[in-house]
PDB file of C-alpha atoms and ligand atoms in Angstrom:
ATOM      1  CA  MET A   1     -20.199   3.346 -12.578  1.00 92.00           C
ATOM      2  CA  SER A   2     -19.421   1.092 -15.528  1.00 97.00           C
ATOM      3  CA  ILE A   3     -16.903  -1.736 -15.190  1.00 98.00           C
ATOM      4  CA  GLN A   4     -16.302  -1.748 -18.958  1.00 98.00           C
ATOM      5  CA  GLY A   5     -12.557  -2.139 -19.591  1.00 98.00           C
ATOM      6  CA  LYS A   6     -11.705  -2.502 -15.873  1.00 98.00           C
ATOM      7  CA  VAL A   7      -9.264  -5.229 -14.859  1.00 98.00           C
ATOM      8  CA  ALA A   8     -10.529  -7.580 -12.140  1.00 99.00           C
ATOM      9  CA  LEU A   9      -8.628 -10.214 -10.172  1.00 99.00           C
ATOM     10  CA  ILE A  10     -10.941 -12.915  -8.810  1.00 99.00           C
ATOM     11  CA  THR A  11      -9.620 -15.505  -6.355  1.00 98.00           C
ATOM     12  CA  GLY A  12     -11.469 -18.794  -6.002  1.00 98.00           C
ATOM     13  CA  ALA A  13     -12.508 -18.427  -9.633  1.00 98.00           C
ATOM     14  CA  SER A  14     -12.449 -22.144 -10.448  1.00 98.00           C
ATOM     15  CA  SER A  15     -15.921 -22.857  -9.029  1.00 98.00           C
ATOM     16  CA  GLY A  16     -18.982 -21.516  -7.226  1.00 98.00           C
ATOM     17  CA  ILE A  17     -19.251 -17.818  -6.430  1.00 98.00           C
ATOM     18  CA  GLY A  18     -15.876 -16.923  -7.983  1.00 98.00           C
ATOM     19  CA  ALA A  19     -16.639 -18.612 -11.312  1.00 98.00           C
ATOM     20  CA  ALA A  20     -20.126 -17.081 -11.494  1.00 98.00           C
ATOM     21  CA  THR A  21     -18.705 -13.630 -10.717  1.00 99.00           C
ATOM     22  CA  ALA A  22     -15.995 -14.028 -13.356  1.00 98.00           C
ATOM     23  CA  LEU A  23     -18.659 -14.765 -15.969  1.00 98.00           C
ATOM     24  CA  LYS A  24     -20.790 -11.848 -14.798  1.00 98.00           C
ATOM     25  CA  LEU A  25     -17.966  -9.283 -14.749  1.00 98.00           C
ATOM     26  CA  ALA A  26     -16.634 -10.433 -18.124  1.00 98.00           C
ATOM     27  CA  ALA A  27     -20.130 -10.204 -19.611  1.00 98.00           C
ATOM     28  CA  ASN A  28     -20.212  -6.604 -18.380  1.00 98.00           C
ATOM     29  CA  GLY A  29     -16.959  -5.693 -20.106  1.00 98.00           C
ATOM     30  CA  ALA A  30     -14.318  -6.312 -17.431  1.00 98.00           C
ATOM     31  CA  LYS A  31     -11.056  -8.085 -18.250  1.00 98.00           C
ATOM     32  CA  VAL A  32     -10.824 -10.840 -15.677  1.00 99.00           C
ATOM     33  CA  GLY A  33      -7.889 -12.626 -14.079  1.00 99.00           C
ATOM     34  CA  LEU A  34      -9.077 -16.013 -12.856  1.00 99.00           C
ATOM     35  CA  ALA A  35      -7.084 -17.237  -9.862  1.00 99.00           C
ATOM     36  CA  ALA A  36      -7.253 -20.682  -8.225  1.00 98.00           C
ATOM     37  CA  ARG A  37      -5.251 -23.916  -8.045  1.00 98.00           C
ATOM     38  CA  ARG A  38      -7.287 -26.092 -10.463  1.00 98.00           C
ATOM     39  CA  ALA A  39      -5.793 -25.019 -13.786  1.00 98.00           C
ATOM     40  CA  ASP A  40      -8.125 -27.246 -15.856  1.00 98.00           C
ATOM     41  CA  ARG A  41     -11.203 -25.491 -14.461  1.00 98.00           C
ATOM     42  CA  LEU A  42      -9.666 -22.070 -15.102  1.00 98.00           C
ATOM     43  CA  ALA A  43      -8.818 -22.994 -18.709  1.00 98.00           C
ATOM     44  CA  GLN A  44     -12.435 -24.076 -19.275  1.00 98.00           C
ATOM     45  CA  LEU A  45     -13.726 -20.808 -17.863  1.00 98.00           C
ATOM     46  CA  VAL A  46     -11.335 -18.707 -19.956  1.00 98.00           C
ATOM     47  CA  SER A  47     -12.565 -20.485 -23.048  1.00 98.00           C
ATOM     48  CA  GLU A  48     -16.231 -19.965 -22.048  1.00 98.00           C
ATOM     49  CA  ILE A  49     -15.628 -16.231 -21.475  1.00 98.00           C
ATOM     50  CA  GLU A  50     -13.713 -15.815 -24.735  1.00 98.00           C
ATOM     51  CA  LYS A  51     -16.397 -17.654 -26.717  1.00 98.00           C
ATOM     52  CA  ALA A  52     -18.902 -15.132 -25.364  1.00 98.00           C
ATOM     53  CA  GLY A  53     -16.665 -12.274 -26.577  1.00 98.00           C
ATOM     54  CA  GLY A  54     -15.035 -11.436 -23.231  1.00 98.00           C
ATOM     55  CA  GLN A  55     -11.417 -11.240 -22.101  1.00 98.00           C
ATOM     56  CA  ALA A  56      -9.903 -13.478 -19.419  1.00 98.00           C
ATOM     57  CA  ILE A  57      -6.614 -14.944 -18.305  1.00 98.00           C
ATOM     58  CA  ALA A  58      -6.020 -18.028 -16.145  1.00 98.00           C
ATOM     59  CA  LEU A  59      -3.747 -17.483 -13.124  1.00 98.00           C
ATOM     60  CA  GLU A  60      -2.817 -20.729 -11.431  1.00 98.00           C
ATOM     61  CA  MET A  61      -2.425 -19.427  -7.906  1.00 98.00           C
ATOM     62  CA  ASP A  62      -2.360 -20.715  -4.336  1.00 98.00           C
ATOM     63  CA  VAL A  63      -3.382 -17.774  -2.154  1.00 98.00           C
ATOM     64  CA  VAL A  64      -1.475 -19.259   0.785  1.00 98.00           C
ATOM     65  CA  ASP A  65       1.810 -19.077  -1.123  1.00 98.00           C
ATOM     66  CA  ASN A  66       3.052 -15.501  -1.330  1.00 98.00           C
ATOM     67  CA  ALA A  67       5.378 -16.177  -4.282  1.00 98.00           C
ATOM     68  CA  SER A  68       2.508 -17.748  -6.214  1.00 98.00           C
ATOM     69  CA  VAL A  69       0.267 -14.732  -5.503  1.00 98.00           C
ATOM     70  CA  THR A  70       2.948 -12.226  -6.512  1.00 98.00           C
ATOM     71  CA  ALA A  71       3.623 -14.124  -9.731  1.00 98.00           C
ATOM     72  CA  GLY A  72      -0.116 -14.322 -10.522  1.00 98.00           C
ATOM     73  CA  VAL A  73      -0.644 -10.597 -10.018  1.00 98.00           C
ATOM     74  CA  ALA A  74       2.452  -9.823 -12.129  1.00 98.00           C
ATOM     75  CA  LYS A  75       1.085 -12.030 -14.929  1.00 98.00           C
ATOM     76  CA  LEU A  76      -2.256 -10.233 -14.801  1.00 98.00           C
ATOM     77  CA  VAL A  77      -0.644  -6.788 -14.885  1.00 98.00           C
ATOM     78  CA  GLU A  78       1.558  -7.848 -17.787  1.00 98.00           C
ATOM     79  CA  ALA A  79      -1.492  -9.046 -19.720  1.00 98.00           C
ATOM     80  CA  PHE A  80      -3.978  -6.280 -18.945  1.00 98.00           C
ATOM     81  CA  GLY A  81      -1.876  -3.374 -17.592  1.00 98.00           C
ATOM     82  CA  THR A  82      -3.169  -2.958 -14.021  1.00 97.00           C
ATOM     83  CA  VAL A  83      -5.681  -4.195 -11.419  1.00 98.00           C
ATOM     84  CA  ASP A  84      -8.796  -2.073 -10.805  1.00 98.00           C
ATOM     85  CA  ILE A  85     -10.925  -4.605  -8.932  1.00 98.00           C
ATOM     86  CA  LEU A  86      -9.938  -7.321  -6.460  1.00 99.00           C
ATOM     87  CA  PHE A  87     -12.477  -9.970  -5.440  1.00 99.00           C
ATOM     88  CA  ASN A  88     -10.964 -11.763  -2.431  1.00 99.00           C
ATOM     89  CA  ASN A  89     -13.176 -14.808  -2.539  1.00 98.00           C
ATOM     90  CA  ALA A  90     -11.135 -18.038  -2.175  1.00 98.00           C
ATOM     91  CA  GLY A  91     -12.143 -19.911   0.948  1.00 98.00           C
ATOM     92  CA  LEU A  92     -13.045 -23.220   2.522  1.00 98.00           C
ATOM     93  CA  MET A  93     -15.387 -24.461   5.229  1.00 97.00           C
ATOM     94  CA  PRO A  94     -14.560 -27.980   6.441  1.00 96.00           C
ATOM     95  CA  LEU A  95     -16.955 -27.827   9.384  1.00 91.00           C
ATOM     96  CA  SER A  96     -16.580 -29.988  12.524  1.00 93.00           C
ATOM     97  CA  ASP A  97     -16.997 -29.490  16.271  1.00 95.00           C
ATOM     98  CA  ILE A  98     -13.980 -28.020  18.047  1.00 97.00           C
ATOM     99  CA  ASP A  99     -13.631 -31.095  20.319  1.00 97.00           C
ATOM    100  CA  MET A 100     -12.880 -33.231  17.259  1.00 96.00           C
ATOM    101  CA  LEU A 101      -9.517 -31.429  17.156  1.00 98.00           C
ATOM    102  CA  LYS A 102      -9.218 -31.354  13.376  1.00 97.00           C
ATOM    103  CA  THR A 103      -6.264 -29.009  13.771  1.00 98.00           C
ATOM    104  CA  ASP A 104      -5.024 -29.392  10.189  1.00 98.00           C
ATOM    105  CA  GLU A 105      -8.392 -28.126   8.960  1.00 97.00           C
ATOM    106  CA  TRP A 106      -8.318 -25.208  11.436  1.00 98.00           C
ATOM    107  CA  HIS A 107      -4.910 -24.137  10.187  1.00 98.00           C
ATOM    108  CA  ARG A 108      -5.957 -24.552   6.565  1.00 98.00           C
ATOM    109  CA  MET A 109      -8.975 -22.269   7.131  1.00 98.00           C
ATOM    110  CA  VAL A 110      -6.824 -19.626   8.810  1.00 98.00           C
ATOM    111  CA  ASP A 111      -4.280 -19.892   5.992  1.00 98.00           C
ATOM    112  CA  VAL A 112      -6.722 -19.651   3.079  1.00 98.00           C
ATOM    113  CA  ASN A 113      -9.600 -17.614   4.505  1.00 98.00           C
ATOM    114  CA  ILE A 114      -7.491 -14.987   6.315  1.00 98.00           C
ATOM    115  CA  LYS A 115      -3.860 -15.097   5.212  1.00 98.00           C
ATOM    116  CA  GLY A 116      -4.883 -15.695   1.596  1.00 98.00           C
ATOM    117  CA  VAL A 117      -6.856 -12.442   1.651  1.00 99.00           C
ATOM    118  CA  LEU A 118      -3.904 -10.609   3.204  1.00 98.00           C
ATOM    119  CA  ASN A 119      -1.428 -12.031   0.666  1.00 98.00           C
ATOM    120  CA  THR A 120      -3.573 -11.102  -2.308  1.00 98.00           C
ATOM    121  CA  THR A 121      -4.440  -7.671  -0.966  1.00 98.00           C
ATOM    122  CA  ALA A 122      -0.755  -6.906  -0.368  1.00 98.00           C
ATOM    123  CA  ALA A 123       0.127  -7.892  -3.933  1.00 98.00           C
ATOM    124  CA  VAL A 124      -2.650  -5.804  -5.498  1.00 98.00           C
ATOM    125  CA  LEU A 125      -2.762  -2.689  -3.297  1.00 98.00           C
ATOM    126  CA  PRO A 126       0.367  -0.968  -4.677  1.00 98.00           C
ATOM    127  CA  HIS A 127      -1.267  -0.934  -8.136  1.00 97.00           C
ATOM    128  CA  MET A 128      -4.432   0.669  -6.736  1.00 98.00           C
ATOM    129  CA  ILE A 129      -2.583   3.132  -4.515  1.00 98.00           C
ATOM    130  CA  GLY A 130      -0.362   4.147  -7.434  1.00 97.00           C
ATOM    131  CA  ARG A 131      -3.405   5.037  -9.525  1.00 97.00           C
ATOM    132  CA  LYS A 132      -5.439   6.408  -6.577  1.00 98.00           C
ATOM    133  CA  SER A 133      -8.342   4.203  -7.586  1.00 98.00           C
ATOM    134  CA  GLY A 134      -9.678   0.719  -6.938  1.00 98.00           C
ATOM    135  CA  HIS A 135     -12.386  -1.481  -5.465  1.00 98.00           C
ATOM    136  CA  ILE A 136     -11.782  -4.457  -3.176  1.00 99.00           C
ATOM    137  CA  VAL A 137     -14.634  -6.888  -2.516  1.00 99.00           C
ATOM    138  CA  ASN A 138     -14.121  -9.451   0.240  1.00 99.00           C
ATOM    139  CA  THR A 139     -16.294 -12.556   0.667  1.00 98.00           C
ATOM    140  CA  SER A 140     -17.202 -12.879   4.329  1.00 98.00           C
ATOM    141  CA  SER A 141     -20.400 -14.758   5.263  1.00 98.00           C
ATOM    142  CA  ILE A 142     -23.358 -14.873   7.606  1.00 98.00           C
ATOM    143  CA  ALA A 143     -20.655 -16.704   9.604  1.00 98.00           C
ATOM    144  CA  GLY A 144     -18.846 -13.357   9.728  1.00 98.00           C
ATOM    145  CA  ARG A 145     -21.793 -11.896  11.658  1.00 98.00           C
ATOM    146  CA  LYS A 146     -22.980 -14.793  13.851  1.00 98.00           C
ATOM    147  CA  VAL A 147     -21.487 -17.960  15.338  1.00 98.00           C
ATOM    148  CA  PHE A 148     -22.876 -21.446  14.645  1.00 96.00           C
ATOM    149  CA  ALA A 149     -22.163 -24.846  16.203  1.00 95.00           C
ATOM    150  CA  GLY A 150     -19.668 -26.855  14.179  1.00 94.00           C
ATOM    151  CA  LEU A 151     -18.349 -23.687  12.602  1.00 96.00           C
ATOM    152  CA  SER A 152     -16.272 -22.066  15.364  1.00 97.00           C
ATOM    153  CA  VAL A 153     -13.042 -21.761  13.406  1.00 98.00           C
ATOM    154  CA  TYR A 154     -14.773 -20.921  10.116  1.00 98.00           C
ATOM    155  CA  CYS A 155     -16.794 -18.229  11.921  1.00 98.00           C
ATOM    156  CA  ALA A 156     -13.585 -16.881  13.471  1.00 98.00           C
ATOM    157  CA  THR A 157     -12.009 -16.573  10.012  1.00 98.00           C
ATOM    158  CA  LYS A 158     -15.075 -14.889   8.524  1.00 98.00           C
ATOM    159  CA  HIS A 159     -15.438 -12.514  11.501  1.00 98.00           C
ATOM    160  CA  ALA A 160     -11.814 -11.596  10.778  1.00 99.00           C
ATOM    161  CA  ILE A 161     -12.739 -10.794   7.175  1.00 99.00           C
ATOM    162  CA  THR A 162     -15.673  -8.646   8.285  1.00 98.00           C
ATOM    163  CA  ALA A 163     -13.381  -6.720  10.650  1.00 98.00           C
ATOM    164  CA  LEU A 164     -10.596  -6.477   8.094  1.00 98.00           C
ATOM    165  CA  SER A 165     -12.991  -5.165   5.450  1.00 98.00           C
ATOM    166  CA  ASP A 166     -14.179  -2.358   7.690  1.00 98.00           C
ATOM    167  CA  GLY A 167     -10.613  -1.519   8.668  1.00 98.00           C
ATOM    168  CA  MET A 168      -9.528  -1.498   5.033  1.00 98.00           C
ATOM    169  CA  ARG A 169     -12.411   0.794   4.134  1.00 98.00           C
ATOM    170  CA  ILE A 170     -11.501   3.202   6.925  1.00 98.00           C
ATOM    171  CA  GLU A 171      -7.809   3.271   6.014  1.00 98.00           C
ATOM    172  CA  LEU A 172      -8.024   3.149   2.200  1.00 98.00           C
ATOM    173  CA  SER A 173     -11.163   5.005   1.145  1.00 98.00           C
ATOM    174  CA  LYS A 174     -10.481   8.681   1.788  1.00 97.00           C
ATOM    175  CA  LYS A 175      -6.684   8.410   1.674  1.00 98.00           C
ATOM    176  CA  HIS A 176      -6.379   6.400  -1.551  1.00 98.00           C
ATOM    177  CA  ASN A 177      -9.830   6.541  -3.180  1.00 98.00           C
ATOM    178  CA  ILE A 178     -10.213   2.761  -2.833  1.00 98.00           C
ATOM    179  CA  ARG A 179     -13.686   1.422  -2.115  1.00 98.00           C
ATOM    180  CA  VAL A 180     -14.112  -1.725   0.000  1.00 98.00           C
ATOM    181  CA  THR A 181     -17.144  -4.006   0.070  1.00 98.00           C
ATOM    182  CA  CYS A 182     -17.777  -6.922   2.423  1.00 99.00           C
ATOM    183  CA  VAL A 183     -20.235  -9.468   1.011  1.00 98.00           C
ATOM    184  CA  GLN A 184     -21.894 -11.715   3.578  1.00 98.00           C
ATOM    185  CA  PRO A 185     -23.924 -14.511   1.970  1.00 98.00           C
ATOM    186  CA  GLY A 186     -26.131 -17.074   3.672  1.00 98.00           C
ATOM    187  CA  ALA A 187     -26.273 -20.570   2.189  1.00 97.00           C
ATOM    188  CA  VAL A 188     -25.205 -20.708  -1.465  1.00 98.00           C
ATOM    189  CA  GLU A 189     -25.284 -23.833  -3.610  1.00 97.00           C
ATOM    190  CA  THR A 190     -21.608 -24.446  -4.522  1.00 97.00           C
ATOM    191  CA  GLU A 191     -18.877 -27.036  -3.995  1.00 96.00           C
ATOM    192  CA  LEU A 192     -18.070 -25.609  -0.540  1.00 96.00           C
ATOM    193  CA  TYR A 193     -19.488 -28.596   1.353  1.00 92.00           C
ATOM    194  CA  ASP A 194     -17.268 -31.051  -0.565  1.00 92.00           C
ATOM    195  CA  GLN A 195     -14.466 -30.109   1.864  1.00 89.00           C
ATOM    196  CA  ILE A 196     -16.349 -31.417   4.924  1.00 93.00           C
ATOM    197  CA  SER A 197     -14.547 -34.527   6.217  1.00 93.00           C
ATOM    198  CA  ASP A 198     -16.848 -35.288   9.184  1.00 90.00           C
ATOM    199  CA  PRO A 199     -19.642 -37.529   7.780  1.00 92.00           C
ATOM    200  CA  ALA A 200     -22.246 -36.342  10.332  1.00 91.00           C
ATOM    201  CA  ALA A 201     -21.564 -32.673   9.565  1.00 88.00           C
ATOM    202  CA  ARG A 202     -21.670 -33.395   5.821  1.00 92.00           C
ATOM    203  CA  GLN A 203     -25.017 -35.167   6.237  1.00 93.00           C
ATOM    204  CA  GLN A 204     -26.341 -32.198   8.194  1.00 90.00           C
ATOM    205  CA  MET A 205     -25.447 -29.825   5.342  1.00 90.00           C
ATOM    206  CA  ASP A 206     -26.856 -32.172   2.695  1.00 91.00           C
ATOM    207  CA  ASP A 207     -30.107 -32.380   4.702  1.00 93.00           C
ATOM    208  CA  LEU A 208     -30.249 -28.581   4.783  1.00 93.00           C
ATOM    209  CA  LYS A 209     -30.378 -28.551   0.987  1.00 92.00           C
ATOM    210  CA  THR A 210     -33.635 -30.517   1.099  1.00 93.00           C
ATOM    211  CA  GLN A 211     -35.163 -28.115   3.620  1.00 94.00           C
ATOM    212  CA  MET A 212     -34.765 -24.791   1.847  1.00 96.00           C
ATOM    213  CA  GLU A 213     -33.898 -23.194  -1.448  1.00 97.00           C
ATOM    214  CA  PHE A 214     -30.267 -22.071  -1.378  1.00 98.00           C
ATOM    215  CA  LEU A 215     -28.986 -18.968  -3.121  1.00 98.00           C
ATOM    216  CA  LYS A 216     -27.309 -19.559  -6.471  1.00 98.00           C
ATOM    217  CA  ALA A 217     -23.707 -18.486  -7.077  1.00 98.00           C
ATOM    218  CA  GLU A 218     -25.121 -16.127  -9.740  1.00 98.00           C
ATOM    219  CA  ASP A 219     -27.087 -14.297  -7.016  1.00 98.00           C
ATOM    220  CA  ILE A 220     -23.829 -13.348  -5.309  1.00 98.00           C
ATOM    221  CA  ALA A 221     -22.248 -12.456  -8.663  1.00 98.00           C
ATOM    222  CA  GLU A 222     -25.171 -10.070  -9.211  1.00 98.00           C
ATOM    223  CA  THR A 223     -24.585  -8.571  -5.749  1.00 98.00           C
ATOM    224  CA  VAL A 224     -20.876  -8.030  -6.449  1.00 98.00           C
ATOM    225  CA  LEU A 225     -21.709  -6.363  -9.761  1.00 98.00           C
ATOM    226  CA  PHE A 226     -24.220  -4.102  -7.994  1.00 98.00           C
ATOM    227  CA  ALA A 227     -21.540  -2.942  -5.538  1.00 98.00           C
ATOM    228  CA  LEU A 228     -18.982  -2.391  -8.296  1.00 98.00           C
ATOM    229  CA  GLN A 229     -21.418  -0.441 -10.458  1.00 98.00           C
ATOM    230  CA  SER A 230     -22.526   1.930  -7.712  1.00 98.00           C
ATOM    231  CA  PRO A 231     -21.626   5.588  -8.311  1.00 98.00           C
ATOM    232  CA  ARG A 232     -18.021   6.622  -7.607  1.00 96.00           C
ATOM    233  CA  HIS A 233     -18.966   8.623  -4.480  1.00 97.00           C
ATOM    234  CA  MET A 234     -20.850   5.655  -2.975  1.00 98.00           C
ATOM    235  CA  ASP A 235     -19.242   2.666  -1.224  1.00 98.00           C
ATOM    236  CA  ILE A 236     -21.509  -0.332  -0.591  1.00 98.00           C
ATOM    237  CA  ALA A 237     -19.561  -1.199   2.547  1.00 98.00           C
ATOM    238  CA  GLU A 238     -21.483  -4.314   3.606  1.00 98.00           C
ATOM    239  CA  VAL A 239     -24.050  -6.543   1.884  1.00 98.00           C
ATOM    240  CA  PHE A 240     -25.849  -9.304   3.806  1.00 98.00           C
ATOM    241  CA  VAL A 241     -27.569 -11.584   1.274  1.00 98.00           C
ATOM    242  CA  MET A 242     -29.799 -14.403   2.508  1.00 98.00           C
ATOM    243  CA  PRO A 243     -31.939 -17.120   0.990  1.00 98.00           C
ATOM    244  CA  THR A 244     -35.518 -16.080   1.675  1.00 98.00           C
ATOM    245  CA  GLN A 245     -36.124 -19.410   3.404  1.00 97.00           C
ATOM    246  CA  GLN A 246     -33.057 -19.210   5.680  1.00 96.00           C
ATOM    247  CA  ALA A 247     -34.744 -17.812   8.774  1.00 93.00           C
ATOM    248  CA  TRP A 248     -31.787 -18.219  11.155  1.00 93.00           C
TER     249      TRP A 248
HETATM  250  P1  NDP B   1     -16.318 -23.335  -3.771  1.00 90.35           P
HETATM  251  O1  NDP B   1     -15.760 -24.494  -3.010  1.00 90.35           O
HETATM  252  O2  NDP B   1     -17.104 -23.608  -5.002  1.00 90.35           O
HETATM  253  O3  NDP B   1     -15.150 -22.307  -4.139  1.00 90.35           O
HETATM  254  C1  NDP B   1     -14.012 -22.127  -3.341  1.00 90.35           C
HETATM  255  C2  NDP B   1     -12.922 -21.560  -4.224  1.00 90.35           C
HETATM  256  O4  NDP B   1     -11.775 -21.267  -3.423  1.00 90.35           O
HETATM  257  C3  NDP B   1     -12.478 -22.523  -5.325  1.00 90.35           C
HETATM  258  O5  NDP B   1     -12.391 -21.826  -6.526  1.00 90.35           O
HETATM  259  C4  NDP B   1     -11.098 -22.969  -4.862  1.00 90.35           C
HETATM  260  O6  NDP B   1     -10.264 -23.206  -6.000  1.00 90.35           O
HETATM  261  C5  NDP B   1     -10.632 -21.727  -4.112  1.00 90.35           C
HETATM  262  N1  NDP B   1      -9.543 -22.021  -3.206  1.00 90.35           N
HETATM  263  C6  NDP B   1      -9.534 -22.814  -2.129  1.00 90.35           C
HETATM  264  N2  NDP B   1      -8.304 -22.873  -1.588  1.00 90.35           N
HETATM  265  C7  NDP B   1      -7.506 -22.083  -2.357  1.00 90.35           C
HETATM  266  C8  NDP B   1      -6.135 -21.730  -2.331  1.00 90.35           C
HETATM  267  N3  NDP B   1      -5.308 -22.207  -1.397  1.00 90.35           N
HETATM  268  N4  NDP B   1      -5.661 -20.892  -3.272  1.00 90.35           N
HETATM  269  C9  NDP B   1      -6.490 -20.403  -4.234  1.00 90.35           C
HETATM  270  N5  NDP B   1      -7.795 -20.700  -4.318  1.00 90.35           N
HETATM  271  C10 NDP B   1      -8.289 -21.536  -3.387  1.00 90.35           C
HETATM  272  O7  NDP B   1     -17.189 -22.535  -2.707  1.00 90.35           O
HETATM  273  P2  NDP B   1     -17.896 -21.096  -2.743  1.00 90.35           P
HETATM  274  O8  NDP B   1     -17.975 -20.547  -4.101  1.00 90.35           O
HETATM  275  O9  NDP B   1     -19.121 -21.240  -1.942  1.00 90.35           O
HETATM  276  O10 NDP B   1     -16.866 -20.250  -1.858  1.00 90.35           O
HETATM  277  C11 NDP B   1     -16.408 -18.956  -2.201  1.00 90.35           C
HETATM  278  C12 NDP B   1     -16.363 -18.106  -0.946  1.00 90.35           C
HETATM  279  O11 NDP B   1     -17.686 -17.887  -0.475  1.00 90.35           O
HETATM  280  C13 NDP B   1     -15.584 -18.714   0.223  1.00 90.35           C
HETATM  281  O12 NDP B   1     -14.797 -17.710   0.814  1.00 90.35           O
HETATM  282  C14 NDP B   1     -16.689 -19.152   1.171  1.00 90.35           C
HETATM  283  O13 NDP B   1     -16.230 -19.194   2.504  1.00 90.35           O
HETATM  284  C15 NDP B   1     -17.711 -18.069   0.931  1.00 90.35           C
HETATM  285  N6  NDP B   1     -19.084 -18.341   1.334  1.00 90.35           N
HETATM  286  C16 NDP B   1     -19.765 -19.398   0.809  1.00 90.35           C
HETATM  287  C17 NDP B   1     -21.055 -19.661   1.211  1.00 90.35           C
HETATM  288  C18 NDP B   1     -21.811 -20.874   0.729  1.00 90.35           C
HETATM  289  O14 NDP B   1     -22.850 -21.218   1.332  1.00 90.35           O
HETATM  290  N7  NDP B   1     -21.370 -21.546  -0.347  1.00 90.35           N
HETATM  291  C19 NDP B   1     -21.754 -18.767   2.145  1.00 90.35           C
HETATM  292  C20 NDP B   1     -20.962 -17.649   2.583  1.00 90.35           C
HETATM  293  C21 NDP B   1     -19.684 -17.452   2.182  1.00 90.35           C
HETATM  294  P3  NDP B   1      -9.163 -24.363  -6.145  1.00 90.35           P
HETATM  295  O15 NDP B   1      -9.604 -25.519  -5.323  1.00 90.35           O
HETATM  296  O16 NDP B   1      -9.147 -24.643  -7.609  1.00 90.35           O
HETATM  297  O17 NDP B   1      -7.892 -23.718  -5.680  1.00 90.35           O
END
């Protein structure tokens, strides 16, 4: 199924997987709404997409703030008419052991990784339901399938996204003709580790980069495109994408 002319909202579009997916979808003819908080990054990306002949709009949006999400979706609909594709991708992973009691970081992960997905989905769904068509792609993780030390809260948020994705598919697919895909990447080279405030945990992740070849953000963009382009009758419900060298 072609994504030519489709309107896509991408959260977490200012860097990493979101930015790479924005470029990929725009290059394949989608009109993309780029949502994140760093407006300067979004402006750069819009200009890059437009220079390549694509269409994009910057949506300065905090997924935790419902009013900000509603305003962003309204701006996108005003510009491009509707929303056909939602890529719920904004997230953070400030890893630390639970006994360090970094409660602010726990709450932030719950707010962005879970509530952010709920806020954005709620703002977009009426447009998809109204047209009886749509595709929602949620970024979960290998951490949405397994639990790792130092990642308890992050894993809890990503397990929630895996569960939510399946529930959304069950409730939205047949009834509203909305496909749902849950993407579960292993280690991807992005800015995700910049959020880690515990020096030992940060060192551990930096060491990991010297031990194996990470996936590139473009690899996940390619995966998202594959799911979106699958035939109308086919829903790629779950995709687990790993670096070949990540054997755990
Ligand atoms: P990045 O740190 O590069 O991207 C995270 C994105 O989320 C940024 O664009 C950031 O934008 C956005 N974001 C964070 N908080 C908010 C907020 N409150 N409102 C709106 N946007 C927000 O990392 P990745 O590209 O790696 O992360 C993308 C997703 O992939 C995340 O959900 C992550 O958990 C998941 N993932 C990543 C893996 C990896 O190894 N990198 C593996 C598996 C899953 P801004 O700061 O401008 O708001």
